[in-house]
PDB file of C-alpha atoms in Angstrom:
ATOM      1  CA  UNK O  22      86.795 -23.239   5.577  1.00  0.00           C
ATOM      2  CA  UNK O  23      83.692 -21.950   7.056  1.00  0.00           C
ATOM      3  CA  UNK O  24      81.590 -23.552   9.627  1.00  0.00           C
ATOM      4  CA  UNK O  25      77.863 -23.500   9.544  1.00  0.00           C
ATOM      5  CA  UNK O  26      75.531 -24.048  12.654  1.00  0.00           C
ATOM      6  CA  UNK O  27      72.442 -25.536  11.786  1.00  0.00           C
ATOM      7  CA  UNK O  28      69.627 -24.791  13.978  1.00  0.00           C
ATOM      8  CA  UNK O  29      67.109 -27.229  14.681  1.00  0.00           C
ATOM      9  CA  UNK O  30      63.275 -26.109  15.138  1.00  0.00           C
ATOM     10  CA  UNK O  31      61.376 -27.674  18.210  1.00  0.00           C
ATOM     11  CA  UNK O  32      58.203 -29.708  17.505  1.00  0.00           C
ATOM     12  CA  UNK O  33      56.557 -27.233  20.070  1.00  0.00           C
ATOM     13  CA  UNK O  34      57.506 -24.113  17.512  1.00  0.00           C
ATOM     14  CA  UNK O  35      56.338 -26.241  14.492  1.00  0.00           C
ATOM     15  CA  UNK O  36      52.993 -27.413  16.429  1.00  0.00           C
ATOM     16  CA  UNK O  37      52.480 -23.254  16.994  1.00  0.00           C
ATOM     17  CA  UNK O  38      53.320 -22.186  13.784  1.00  0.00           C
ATOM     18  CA  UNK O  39      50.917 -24.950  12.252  1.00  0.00           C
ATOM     19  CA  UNK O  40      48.300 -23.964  14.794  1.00  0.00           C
ATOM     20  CA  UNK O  41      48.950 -20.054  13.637  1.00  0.00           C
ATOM     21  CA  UNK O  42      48.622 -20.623  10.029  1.00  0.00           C
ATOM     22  CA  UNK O  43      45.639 -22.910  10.718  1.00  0.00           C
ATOM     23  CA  UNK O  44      43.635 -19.965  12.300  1.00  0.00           C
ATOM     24  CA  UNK O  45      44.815 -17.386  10.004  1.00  0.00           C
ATOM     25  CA  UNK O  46      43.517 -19.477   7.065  1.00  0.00           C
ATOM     26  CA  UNK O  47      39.927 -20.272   8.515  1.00  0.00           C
ATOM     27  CA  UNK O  48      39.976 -16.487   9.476  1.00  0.00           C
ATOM     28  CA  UNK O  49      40.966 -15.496   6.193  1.00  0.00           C
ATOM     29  CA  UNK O  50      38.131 -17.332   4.402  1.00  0.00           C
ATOM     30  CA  UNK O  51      35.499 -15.683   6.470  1.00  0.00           C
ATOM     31  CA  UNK O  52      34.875 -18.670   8.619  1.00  0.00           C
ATOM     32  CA  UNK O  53      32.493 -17.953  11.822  1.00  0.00           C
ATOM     33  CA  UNK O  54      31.066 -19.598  14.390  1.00  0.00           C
ATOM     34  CA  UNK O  55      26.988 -19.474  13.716  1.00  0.00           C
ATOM     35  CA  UNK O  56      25.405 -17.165  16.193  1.00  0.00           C
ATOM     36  CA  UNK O  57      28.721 -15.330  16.353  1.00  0.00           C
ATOM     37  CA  UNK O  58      28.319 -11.462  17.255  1.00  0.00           C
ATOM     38  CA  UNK O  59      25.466 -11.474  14.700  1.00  0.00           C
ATOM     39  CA  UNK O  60      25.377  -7.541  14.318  1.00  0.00           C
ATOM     40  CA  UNK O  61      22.328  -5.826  12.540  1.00  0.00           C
ATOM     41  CA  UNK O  62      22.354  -3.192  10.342  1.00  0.00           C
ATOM     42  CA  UNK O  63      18.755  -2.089  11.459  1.00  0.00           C
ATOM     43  CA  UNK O  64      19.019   0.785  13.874  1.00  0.00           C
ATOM     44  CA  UNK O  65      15.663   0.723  15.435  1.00  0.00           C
ATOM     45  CA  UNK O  66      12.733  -1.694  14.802  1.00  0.00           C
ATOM     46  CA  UNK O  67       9.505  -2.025  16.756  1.00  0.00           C
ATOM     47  CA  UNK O  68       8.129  -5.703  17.639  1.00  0.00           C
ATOM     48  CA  UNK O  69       4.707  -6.896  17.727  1.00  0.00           C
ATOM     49  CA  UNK O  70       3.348 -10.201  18.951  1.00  0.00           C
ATOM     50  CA  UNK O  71       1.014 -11.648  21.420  1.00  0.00           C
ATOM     51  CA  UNK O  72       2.034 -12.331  24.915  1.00  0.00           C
ATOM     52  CA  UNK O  73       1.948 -16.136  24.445  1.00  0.00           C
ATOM     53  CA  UNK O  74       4.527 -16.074  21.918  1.00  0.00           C
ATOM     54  CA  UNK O  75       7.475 -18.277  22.833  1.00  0.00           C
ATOM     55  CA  UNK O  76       9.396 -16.021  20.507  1.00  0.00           C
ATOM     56  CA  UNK O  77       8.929 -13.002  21.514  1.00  0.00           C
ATOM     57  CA  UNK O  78      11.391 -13.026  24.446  1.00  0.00           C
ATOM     58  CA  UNK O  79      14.066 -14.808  22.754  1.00  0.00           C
ATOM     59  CA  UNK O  80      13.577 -12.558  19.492  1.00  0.00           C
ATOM     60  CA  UNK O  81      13.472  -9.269  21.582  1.00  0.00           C
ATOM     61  CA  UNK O  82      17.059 -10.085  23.424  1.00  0.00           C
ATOM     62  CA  UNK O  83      18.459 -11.051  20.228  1.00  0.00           C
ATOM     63  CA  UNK O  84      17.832  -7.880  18.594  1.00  0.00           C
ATOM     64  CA  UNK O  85      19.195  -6.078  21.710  1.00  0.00           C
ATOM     65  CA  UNK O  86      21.960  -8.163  21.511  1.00  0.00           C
ATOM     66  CA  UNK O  87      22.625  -7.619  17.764  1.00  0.00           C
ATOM     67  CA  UNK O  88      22.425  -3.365  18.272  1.00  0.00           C
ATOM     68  CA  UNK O  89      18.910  -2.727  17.885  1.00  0.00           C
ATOM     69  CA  UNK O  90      16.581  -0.492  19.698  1.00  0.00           C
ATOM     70  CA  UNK O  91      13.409  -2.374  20.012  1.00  0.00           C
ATOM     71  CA  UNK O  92      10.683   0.538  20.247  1.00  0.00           C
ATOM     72  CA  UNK O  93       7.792  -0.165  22.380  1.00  0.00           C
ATOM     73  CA  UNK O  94       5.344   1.575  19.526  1.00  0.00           C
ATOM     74  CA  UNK O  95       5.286   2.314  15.728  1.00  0.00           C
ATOM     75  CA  UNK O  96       7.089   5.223  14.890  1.00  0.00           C
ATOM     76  CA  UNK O  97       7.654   6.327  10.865  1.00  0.00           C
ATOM     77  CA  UNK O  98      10.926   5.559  10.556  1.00  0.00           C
ATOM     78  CA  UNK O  99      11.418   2.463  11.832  1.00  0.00           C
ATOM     79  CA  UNK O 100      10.173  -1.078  10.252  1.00  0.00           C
ATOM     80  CA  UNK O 101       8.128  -3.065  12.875  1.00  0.00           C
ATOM     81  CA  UNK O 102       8.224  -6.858  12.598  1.00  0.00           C
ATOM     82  CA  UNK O 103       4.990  -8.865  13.653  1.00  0.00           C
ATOM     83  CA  UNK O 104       5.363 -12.250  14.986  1.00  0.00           C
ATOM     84  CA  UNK O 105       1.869 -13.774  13.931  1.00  0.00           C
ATOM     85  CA  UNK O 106       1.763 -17.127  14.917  1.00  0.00           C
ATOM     86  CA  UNK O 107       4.194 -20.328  15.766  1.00  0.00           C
ATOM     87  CA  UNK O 108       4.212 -23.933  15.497  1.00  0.00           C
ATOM     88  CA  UNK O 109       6.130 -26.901  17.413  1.00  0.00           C
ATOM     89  CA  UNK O 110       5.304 -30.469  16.163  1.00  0.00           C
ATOM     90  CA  UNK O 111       6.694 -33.650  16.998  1.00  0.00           C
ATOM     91  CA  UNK O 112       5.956 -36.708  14.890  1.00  0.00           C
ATOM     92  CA  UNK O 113       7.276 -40.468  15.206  1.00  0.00           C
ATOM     93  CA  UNK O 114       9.374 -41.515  12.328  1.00  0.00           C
ATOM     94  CA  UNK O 115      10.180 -45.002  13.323  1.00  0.00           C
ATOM     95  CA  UNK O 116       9.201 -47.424  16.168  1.00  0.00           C
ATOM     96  CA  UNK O 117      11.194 -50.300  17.291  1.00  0.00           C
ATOM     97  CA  UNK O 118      10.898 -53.427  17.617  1.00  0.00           C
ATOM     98  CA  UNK O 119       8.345 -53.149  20.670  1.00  0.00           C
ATOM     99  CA  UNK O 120       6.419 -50.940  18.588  1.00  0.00           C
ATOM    100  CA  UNK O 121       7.198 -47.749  19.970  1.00  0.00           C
ATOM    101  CA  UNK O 122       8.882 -44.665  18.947  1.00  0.00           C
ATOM    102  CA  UNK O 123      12.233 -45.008  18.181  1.00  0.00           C
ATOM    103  CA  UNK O 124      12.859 -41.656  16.440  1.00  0.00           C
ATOM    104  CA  UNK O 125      11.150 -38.251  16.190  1.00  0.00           C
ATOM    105  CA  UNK O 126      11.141 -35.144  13.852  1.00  0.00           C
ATOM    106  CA  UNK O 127      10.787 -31.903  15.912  1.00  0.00           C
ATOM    107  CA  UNK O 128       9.494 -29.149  14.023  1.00  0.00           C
ATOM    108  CA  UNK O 129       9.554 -25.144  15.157  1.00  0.00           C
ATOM    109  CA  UNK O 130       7.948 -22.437  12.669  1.00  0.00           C
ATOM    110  CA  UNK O 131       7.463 -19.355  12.985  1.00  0.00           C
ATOM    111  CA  UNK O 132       4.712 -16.981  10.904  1.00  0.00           C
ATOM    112  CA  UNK O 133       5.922 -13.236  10.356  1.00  0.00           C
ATOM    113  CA  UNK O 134       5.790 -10.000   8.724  1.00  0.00           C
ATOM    114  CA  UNK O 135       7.457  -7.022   8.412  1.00  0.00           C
ATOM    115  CA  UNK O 136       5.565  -3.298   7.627  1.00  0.00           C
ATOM    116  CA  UNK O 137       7.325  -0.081   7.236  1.00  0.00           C
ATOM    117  CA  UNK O 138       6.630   2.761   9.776  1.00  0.00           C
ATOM    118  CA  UNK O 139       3.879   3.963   7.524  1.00  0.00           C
ATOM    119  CA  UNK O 140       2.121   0.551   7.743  1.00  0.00           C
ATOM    120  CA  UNK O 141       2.945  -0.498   4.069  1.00  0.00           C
ATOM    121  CA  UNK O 142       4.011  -4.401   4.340  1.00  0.00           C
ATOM    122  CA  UNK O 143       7.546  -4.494   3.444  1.00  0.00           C
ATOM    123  CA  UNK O 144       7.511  -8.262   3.881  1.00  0.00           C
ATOM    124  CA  UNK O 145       3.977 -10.585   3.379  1.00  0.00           C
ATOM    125  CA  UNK O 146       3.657 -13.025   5.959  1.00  0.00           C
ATOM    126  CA  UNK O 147       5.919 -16.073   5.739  1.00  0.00           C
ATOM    127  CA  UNK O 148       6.145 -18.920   7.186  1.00  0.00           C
ATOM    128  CA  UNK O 149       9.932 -20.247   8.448  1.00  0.00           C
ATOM    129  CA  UNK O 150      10.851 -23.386   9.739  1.00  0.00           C
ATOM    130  CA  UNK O 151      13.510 -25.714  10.940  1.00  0.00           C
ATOM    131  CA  UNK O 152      12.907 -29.803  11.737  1.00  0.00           C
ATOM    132  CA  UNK O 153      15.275 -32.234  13.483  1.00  0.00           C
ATOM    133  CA  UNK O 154      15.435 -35.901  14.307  1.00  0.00           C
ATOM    134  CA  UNK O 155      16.577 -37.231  17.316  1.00  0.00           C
ATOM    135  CA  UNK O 156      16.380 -40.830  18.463  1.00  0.00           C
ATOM    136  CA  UNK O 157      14.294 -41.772  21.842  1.00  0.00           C
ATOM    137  CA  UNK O 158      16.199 -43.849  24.536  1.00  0.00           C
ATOM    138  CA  UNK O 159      14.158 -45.444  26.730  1.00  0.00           C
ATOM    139  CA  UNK O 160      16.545 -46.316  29.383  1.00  0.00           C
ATOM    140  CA  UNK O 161      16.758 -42.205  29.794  1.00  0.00           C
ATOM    141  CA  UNK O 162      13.358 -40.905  28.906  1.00  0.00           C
ATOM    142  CA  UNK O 163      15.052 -37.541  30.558  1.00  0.00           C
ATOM    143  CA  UNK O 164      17.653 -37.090  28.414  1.00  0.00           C
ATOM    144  CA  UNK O 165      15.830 -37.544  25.571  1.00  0.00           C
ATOM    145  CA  UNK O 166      13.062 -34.631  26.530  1.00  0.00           C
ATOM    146  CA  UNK O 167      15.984 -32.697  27.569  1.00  0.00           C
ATOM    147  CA  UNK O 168      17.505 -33.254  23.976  1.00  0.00           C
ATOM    148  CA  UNK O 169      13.894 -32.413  22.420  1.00  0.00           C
ATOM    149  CA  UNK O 170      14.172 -29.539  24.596  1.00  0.00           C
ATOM    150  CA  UNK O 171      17.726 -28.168  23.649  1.00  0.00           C
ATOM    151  CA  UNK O 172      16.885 -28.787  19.641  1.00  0.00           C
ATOM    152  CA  UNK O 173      13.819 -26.741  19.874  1.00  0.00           C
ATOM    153  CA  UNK O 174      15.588 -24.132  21.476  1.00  0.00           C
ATOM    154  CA  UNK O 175      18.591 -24.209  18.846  1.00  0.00           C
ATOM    155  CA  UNK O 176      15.815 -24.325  15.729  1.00  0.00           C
ATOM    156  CA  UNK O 177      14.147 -21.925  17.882  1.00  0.00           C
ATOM    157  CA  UNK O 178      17.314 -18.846  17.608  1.00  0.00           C
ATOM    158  CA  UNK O 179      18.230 -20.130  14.139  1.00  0.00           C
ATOM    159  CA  UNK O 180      15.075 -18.881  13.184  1.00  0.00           C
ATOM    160  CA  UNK O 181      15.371 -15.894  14.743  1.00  0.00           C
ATOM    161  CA  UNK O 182      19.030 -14.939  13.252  1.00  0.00           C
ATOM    162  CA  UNK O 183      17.209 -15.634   9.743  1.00  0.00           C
ATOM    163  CA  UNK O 184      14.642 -13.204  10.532  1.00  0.00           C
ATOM    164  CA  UNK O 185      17.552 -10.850  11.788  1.00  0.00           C
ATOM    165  CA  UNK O 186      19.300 -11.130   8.781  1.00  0.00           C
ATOM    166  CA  UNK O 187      16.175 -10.722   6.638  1.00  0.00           C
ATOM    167  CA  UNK O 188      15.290  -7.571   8.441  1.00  0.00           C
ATOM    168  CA  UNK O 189      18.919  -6.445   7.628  1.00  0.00           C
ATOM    169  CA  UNK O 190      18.530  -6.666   3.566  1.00  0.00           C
ATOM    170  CA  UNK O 191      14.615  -5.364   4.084  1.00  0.00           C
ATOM    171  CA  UNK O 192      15.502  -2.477   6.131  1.00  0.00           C
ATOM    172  CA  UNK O 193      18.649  -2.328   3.755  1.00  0.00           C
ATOM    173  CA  UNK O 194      16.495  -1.491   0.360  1.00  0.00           C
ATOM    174  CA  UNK O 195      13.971   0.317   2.318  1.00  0.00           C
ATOM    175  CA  UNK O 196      17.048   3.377   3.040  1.00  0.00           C
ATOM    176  CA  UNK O 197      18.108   2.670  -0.816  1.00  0.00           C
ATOM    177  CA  UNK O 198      14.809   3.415  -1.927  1.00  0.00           C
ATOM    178  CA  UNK O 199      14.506   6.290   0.294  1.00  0.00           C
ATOM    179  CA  UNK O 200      17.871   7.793  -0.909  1.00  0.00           C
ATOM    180  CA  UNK O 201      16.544   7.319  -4.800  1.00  0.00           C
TER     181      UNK O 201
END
């Protein structure tokens, strides 16, 4: 007669194993945090805008940030983006019962364009835009301008990873019509 030992598994090697298989699946897929190591294809771009441009500091670290040489002037073989203009509005959706505003819509654009080293526009300008509601409490009038504040901001460098990523697929066919 043979005897057989039966091993038991400990919650704690279950809960890792589930916790393993759980990030290898989410990895798997492709899953990323937004904002993530948001790497650029572009090698080198150069970046115009006026001084008054709440963009243009955010927009110049994020390129830095994502492996791009931001040239300080127009060279031929580099794209230059131009930040031409930018918009924050805020607008009252709803008002209480007091008859003020209960909610508002916070909305951040941005007006660009993007010309190849040679000056031909590679991109006409466009408008891009992001809005958000958040609700007003009046027992912290603080936190809610320091919520306005933190949504602009976070509309503020989604816009500027969409402009990263459209540089990407510009600069992209630019080199593949180049190559041709």
């Amino acid at each position: 007669m043979r005897s057989e030992t039966v091993r038991s598994v400990s919650p704690r090697a279950i809960g890792a194993l589930a916790i393993a298989l759980l990030v290898l699946s989410v990895g798997a897929c492709g899953f990323q945090l937004r904002g993530a190591d948001l790497r650029s294809s572009v090698a080198r771009v150069h970046l115009e805008s006026s001084a008054r441009h709440s963009f243009t500091a955010p927009m110049r670290l994020a390129l830095v940030q994502s492996g791009v040489e931001v040239l300080p002037e127009r060279v031929p073989d580099a794209l230059t983006l131009d930040l031409i203009d930018e918009r924050r509005l805020r607008r009252s959706i709803s008002v209480s019962e007091a008859a003020v505003a209960a909610e508002y819509e916070v909305r951040v654009a941005v007006r660009y364009a993007v010309r190849a080293g040679d000056g031909a526009v590679v991109q006409e300008p466009l408008w891009v835009e992001r809005e958000r509601v958040y609700r007003v409490d009046r027992d912290n009038i603080l936190g809610s301008s320091e919520e306005r504040t933190l949504l602009e901001d976070e509309m503020r460098d989604e816009l500027i990873r969409q402009i990263i990523r459209t540089l990407d697929v510009l600069d992209g066919a630019a080199r593949g019509t180049a190559q041709r």
